[in-house]
Amino acid sequence: MNLIFHRTWLTFKKQRTVLLALISYQASLILSFGQSPYELKTDRELTLLGVGALTGITSLVLEQQVKPWTPSEIALLNRNTINPFDRSATYKFNSTANQISDMTLLGTAAVTGLLVIATKPMRQDIKTLGIMYLETLLVVNGVQYSVKNITQRTRPYGYNPAVAVAEKLDRNTKQSFFSGHAANAFATAVFTGEVFQQYFPYSRLKSVVWVGSLGLATVTSVLRYEGGKHYPSDLLVGTAFGSLVGWGIPYLHMVKNHDNLSRRLDVRPWSNGSANGVYVQLRVFSR
């Protein structure tokens, strides 16, 4: 349903003041009558959830085919076989960095949750946002775990002789490509920034949310490198894939007629020779 408001304002002086007042008035109407930027559709949600579940099950089946390194095989690993771009990671190992990376990863999700709870428009759409975020996590993790179990790339610490052999004897040592922490962190960060700016397109906090979320995701990735868990290429691919999914899921759920202010608001000056004025037309959408 489209409602159209018209207002013509006559003025002889201080046109700028009147124009600002009118724009503020129109903005308040948008906040009062605006619709949610996102919507759920049964077929689409079943498809996305199904893809996430299917890739997740596939990853579990594939994982059973991964055979851990034996001590004799580990002894033959040579870091010089790693390409120069990634080789520096084989000199890294830090258990504390890995533990902190788990916390920063949770921190990115915490930011999302806090914003949903703390802001009324997002809180009112908690079901929609919750399903969208669940789809994001299912797709990201189903795909990244499947790829890990197909490629079976040895983690950097596997090539580090300073790391105890006992640390290298499980399947996880062969699950380097690509980084799940980077993929999840950036998927969440981009999801959070994108969703927030759709609900609050004129908020000064947009940049704060983006910088904070992406900052936590970046710290998470750096810690995975310092911990000897991932090569730079693992992290770059994880970052790209996670960012794509974090942007793509919200995009697929956008309400098609959810326009921005510049398209809803038509402001035009006019004059008849004896008076000057401002003509304003506002298109307001309701659910």
XYZ file of C-alpha atoms in Angstrom:
287
model
C 0.000 0.000 0.000
C 1.419 3.405 -0.961
C 0.418 6.584 0.819
C 1.435 9.914 -0.685
C 1.695 13.092 1.352
C 1.837 16.489 -0.335
C 2.694 19.751 1.322
C 3.255 23.168 -0.169
C 4.863 25.782 2.020
C 4.750 29.486 1.197
C 7.583 31.647 2.350
C 9.123 35.008 1.512
C 12.197 34.722 3.705
C 14.365 32.126 5.376
C 13.665 29.447 2.786
C 16.535 27.303 4.042
C 15.090 27.141 7.540
C 11.692 26.121 6.228
C 13.220 23.495 3.935
C 15.166 21.911 6.793
C 12.034 21.834 8.930
C 10.118 20.124 6.155
C 12.801 17.505 5.584
C 12.846 16.752 9.314
C 9.068 16.415 9.209
C 9.236 13.998 6.287
C 11.980 11.964 7.939
C 9.816 11.567 11.030
C 6.984 10.278 8.855
C 9.288 7.661 7.348
C 10.243 6.460 10.809
C 6.594 6.301 11.824
C 5.277 4.517 8.758
C 8.351 2.762 7.379
C 8.386 -0.951 6.747
C 10.925 -3.600 7.630
C 13.711 -3.783 5.041
C 13.611 -7.601 5.110
C 11.020 -10.299 4.593
C 10.829 -14.091 4.775
C 9.489 -16.350 2.031
C 8.834 -20.006 2.797
C 10.307 -21.458 -0.420
C 13.461 -19.373 -0.186
C 14.034 -20.122 3.489
C 13.545 -23.856 2.984
C 16.035 -23.751 0.107
C 18.706 -21.862 2.050
C 18.258 -23.930 5.194
C 18.304 -27.071 3.065
C 21.547 -26.059 1.353
C 23.104 -25.319 4.728
C 21.965 -28.619 6.207
C 23.005 -30.632 3.140
C 26.500 -29.160 3.004
C 26.819 -29.680 6.745
C 25.932 -33.367 6.465
C 28.268 -33.696 3.480
C 31.122 -32.234 5.511
C 30.564 -34.781 8.288
C 30.629 -37.655 5.797
C 33.776 -36.301 4.151
C 35.484 -35.858 7.507
C 35.328 -39.592 8.123
C 37.553 -40.062 5.073
C 40.316 -37.847 6.485
C 43.183 -39.933 7.856
C 45.387 -38.187 10.447
C 49.118 -37.959 9.897
C 51.256 -40.653 11.470
C 54.471 -39.699 13.336
C 56.585 -41.057 10.475
C 54.643 -39.009 7.913
C 54.951 -35.881 10.038
C 58.722 -36.320 10.135
C 58.783 -36.018 6.341
C 56.888 -32.705 6.204
C 59.099 -29.944 4.807
C 58.133 -26.278 5.061
C 60.131 -25.509 1.911
C 57.377 -27.205 -0.094
C 55.013 -24.395 0.945
C 54.762 -21.454 -1.436
C 56.714 -18.324 -0.374
C 53.560 -16.281 0.234
C 52.335 -18.740 2.894
C 55.602 -20.106 4.255
C 55.995 -17.598 7.096
C 52.989 -19.154 8.840
C 54.949 -22.390 9.392
C 57.124 -20.554 11.917
C 54.102 -19.598 14.026
C 52.465 -21.364 16.949
C 50.744 -19.759 19.934
C 48.061 -21.513 21.978
C 47.044 -18.277 23.695
C 46.461 -16.559 20.363
C 44.229 -19.429 19.291
C 42.190 -19.213 22.488
C 41.764 -15.462 22.140
C 40.661 -15.925 18.518
C 37.779 -18.051 19.788
C 36.717 -15.187 22.053
C 36.962 -12.512 19.365
C 34.926 -14.719 17.044
C 32.212 -14.933 19.689
C 32.564 -11.186 20.097
C 31.460 -10.564 16.511
C 28.293 -12.568 17.148
C 27.765 -10.761 20.457
C 27.792 -7.401 18.663
C 25.041 -8.642 16.361
C 22.940 -9.890 19.250
C 23.352 -6.707 21.267
C 22.285 -4.522 18.357
C 19.167 -6.609 17.791
C 18.220 -6.464 21.461
C 19.085 -2.796 21.962
C 17.300 -1.315 18.934
C 13.524 -1.449 18.657
C 13.208 -1.804 14.846
C 15.638 -4.730 14.792
C 14.151 -6.263 17.931
C 10.702 -6.232 16.326
C 12.155 -8.264 13.442
C 14.069 -10.699 15.652
C 12.456 -13.741 14.002
C 13.382 -12.595 10.497
C 16.910 -11.598 11.479
C 17.390 -14.789 13.488
C 16.471 -16.994 10.536
C 18.669 -14.947 8.197
C 21.643 -15.268 10.541
C 21.047 -19.002 10.992
C 21.078 -19.413 7.210
C 24.316 -17.435 7.049
C 26.029 -19.672 9.595
C 24.745 -22.905 8.064
C 25.904 -22.009 4.550
C 29.286 -20.692 5.694
C 30.102 -23.671 7.879
C 28.658 -26.337 5.623
C 30.754 -25.131 2.697
C 33.971 -24.373 4.566
C 34.021 -27.706 6.404
C 33.314 -29.572 3.169
C 36.167 -27.778 1.396
C 38.505 -28.481 4.311
C 37.786 -32.179 4.194
C 38.205 -32.316 0.418
C 41.481 -30.378 0.204
C 43.005 -31.783 3.433
C 45.645 -29.069 3.545
C 48.068 -29.446 6.460
C 47.976 -26.573 8.907
C 51.122 -24.429 9.286
C 52.008 -25.819 12.708
C 52.244 -29.262 11.110
C 55.466 -28.097 9.445
C 56.857 -26.501 12.596
C 59.386 -28.814 14.308
C 59.069 -26.752 17.497
C 55.512 -28.031 17.944
C 55.116 -31.384 19.708
C 54.222 -34.312 17.451
C 51.285 -35.108 19.741
C 49.673 -31.811 18.644
C 49.670 -33.014 15.033
C 48.094 -36.458 15.268
C 44.410 -35.627 14.754
C 42.265 -34.856 11.708
C 42.230 -31.165 12.545
C 45.857 -30.863 11.434
C 44.678 -31.586 7.868
C 41.899 -28.978 7.873
C 43.660 -25.737 7.034
C 41.955 -24.533 3.831
C 40.074 -22.392 4.208
C 39.783 -20.614 7.541
C 36.496 -21.213 9.312
C 37.238 -18.532 11.895
C 37.850 -15.916 9.194
C 34.783 -17.008 7.223
C 32.490 -16.908 10.253
C 33.923 -13.683 11.638
C 33.616 -11.760 8.375
C 30.233 -13.268 7.528
C 28.938 -12.030 10.872
C 30.666 -8.652 10.588
C 29.329 -7.911 7.101
C 25.885 -9.257 8.023
C 25.809 -6.952 11.047
C 26.976 -3.855 9.205
C 24.669 -4.427 6.251
C 21.592 -5.092 8.379
C 22.227 -2.138 10.687
C 22.569 0.311 7.810
C 19.314 -0.889 6.284
C 17.406 -0.265 9.502
C 19.217 2.989 10.255
C 20.388 4.427 6.910
C 20.967 7.913 8.344
C 22.496 6.946 11.671
C 25.908 8.330 12.560
C 26.611 4.984 14.222
C 26.810 3.128 10.910
C 30.541 3.647 10.622
C 31.035 2.662 14.263
C 29.187 -0.621 13.713
C 31.102 -1.364 10.513
C 34.514 -0.511 11.950
C 33.858 -2.365 15.201
C 32.551 -5.525 13.536
C 35.195 -5.658 10.811
C 37.865 -4.811 13.376
C 36.951 -7.836 15.505
C 36.897 -10.040 12.408
C 40.323 -8.798 11.358
C 41.778 -9.400 14.817
C 40.343 -12.923 14.722
C 42.091 -13.633 11.417
C 45.435 -12.212 12.558
C 45.303 -14.344 15.693
C 44.712 -17.473 13.607
C 47.859 -16.659 11.659
C 49.885 -15.974 14.804
C 48.587 -19.183 16.341
C 49.942 -21.249 13.453
C 46.468 -22.414 12.471
C 46.250 -20.839 9.029
C 48.240 -19.571 6.086
C 47.560 -16.084 4.709
C 45.814 -17.627 1.694
C 43.475 -19.584 4.000
C 42.524 -16.356 5.716
C 42.047 -14.369 2.518
C 39.732 -16.972 1.010
C 37.832 -17.296 4.287
C 37.461 -13.528 4.452
C 36.177 -13.290 0.872
C 33.753 -16.199 1.171
C 32.412 -15.136 4.558
C 31.943 -11.549 3.399
C 30.068 -12.715 0.301
C 27.639 -14.835 2.316
C 27.272 -12.163 5.008
C 26.249 -9.671 2.340
C 24.336 -12.079 0.116
C 21.862 -13.475 2.644
C 20.526 -10.040 3.679
C 20.428 -8.976 0.026
C 18.260 -11.964 -0.907
C 15.798 -10.998 1.829
C 15.460 -7.324 0.904
C 11.915 -6.049 0.448
C 11.786 -5.072 -3.199
C 9.989 -1.734 -2.754
C 12.107 -0.617 0.203
C 13.478 2.595 -1.314
C 15.833 5.083 0.196
C 14.883 8.611 1.187
C 16.158 10.165 -2.012
C 13.625 8.128 -4.000
C 10.753 8.581 -1.555
C 11.141 12.289 -1.008
C 10.613 14.845 -3.769
C 11.491 18.401 -2.746
C 11.180 21.209 -5.324
C 11.301 24.989 -4.962
C 8.737 27.101 -6.803
C 7.916 30.758 -7.379
C 4.964 32.658 -8.856
C 6.651 36.041 -8.903
C 5.156 37.367 -5.680
C 5.926 34.444 -3.412
C 8.455 31.655 -3.109
C 7.785 28.196 -1.757
C 8.788 24.572 -1.433
C 6.751 21.655 -2.794
C 7.253 18.343 -0.993
C 5.931 14.892 -1.931
C 6.564 11.905 0.315
C 5.792 8.302 -0.564
C 5.233 6.277 2.590
C 5.042 2.493 2.511
C 3.095 0.465 5.038
C 3.041 -3.252 5.727
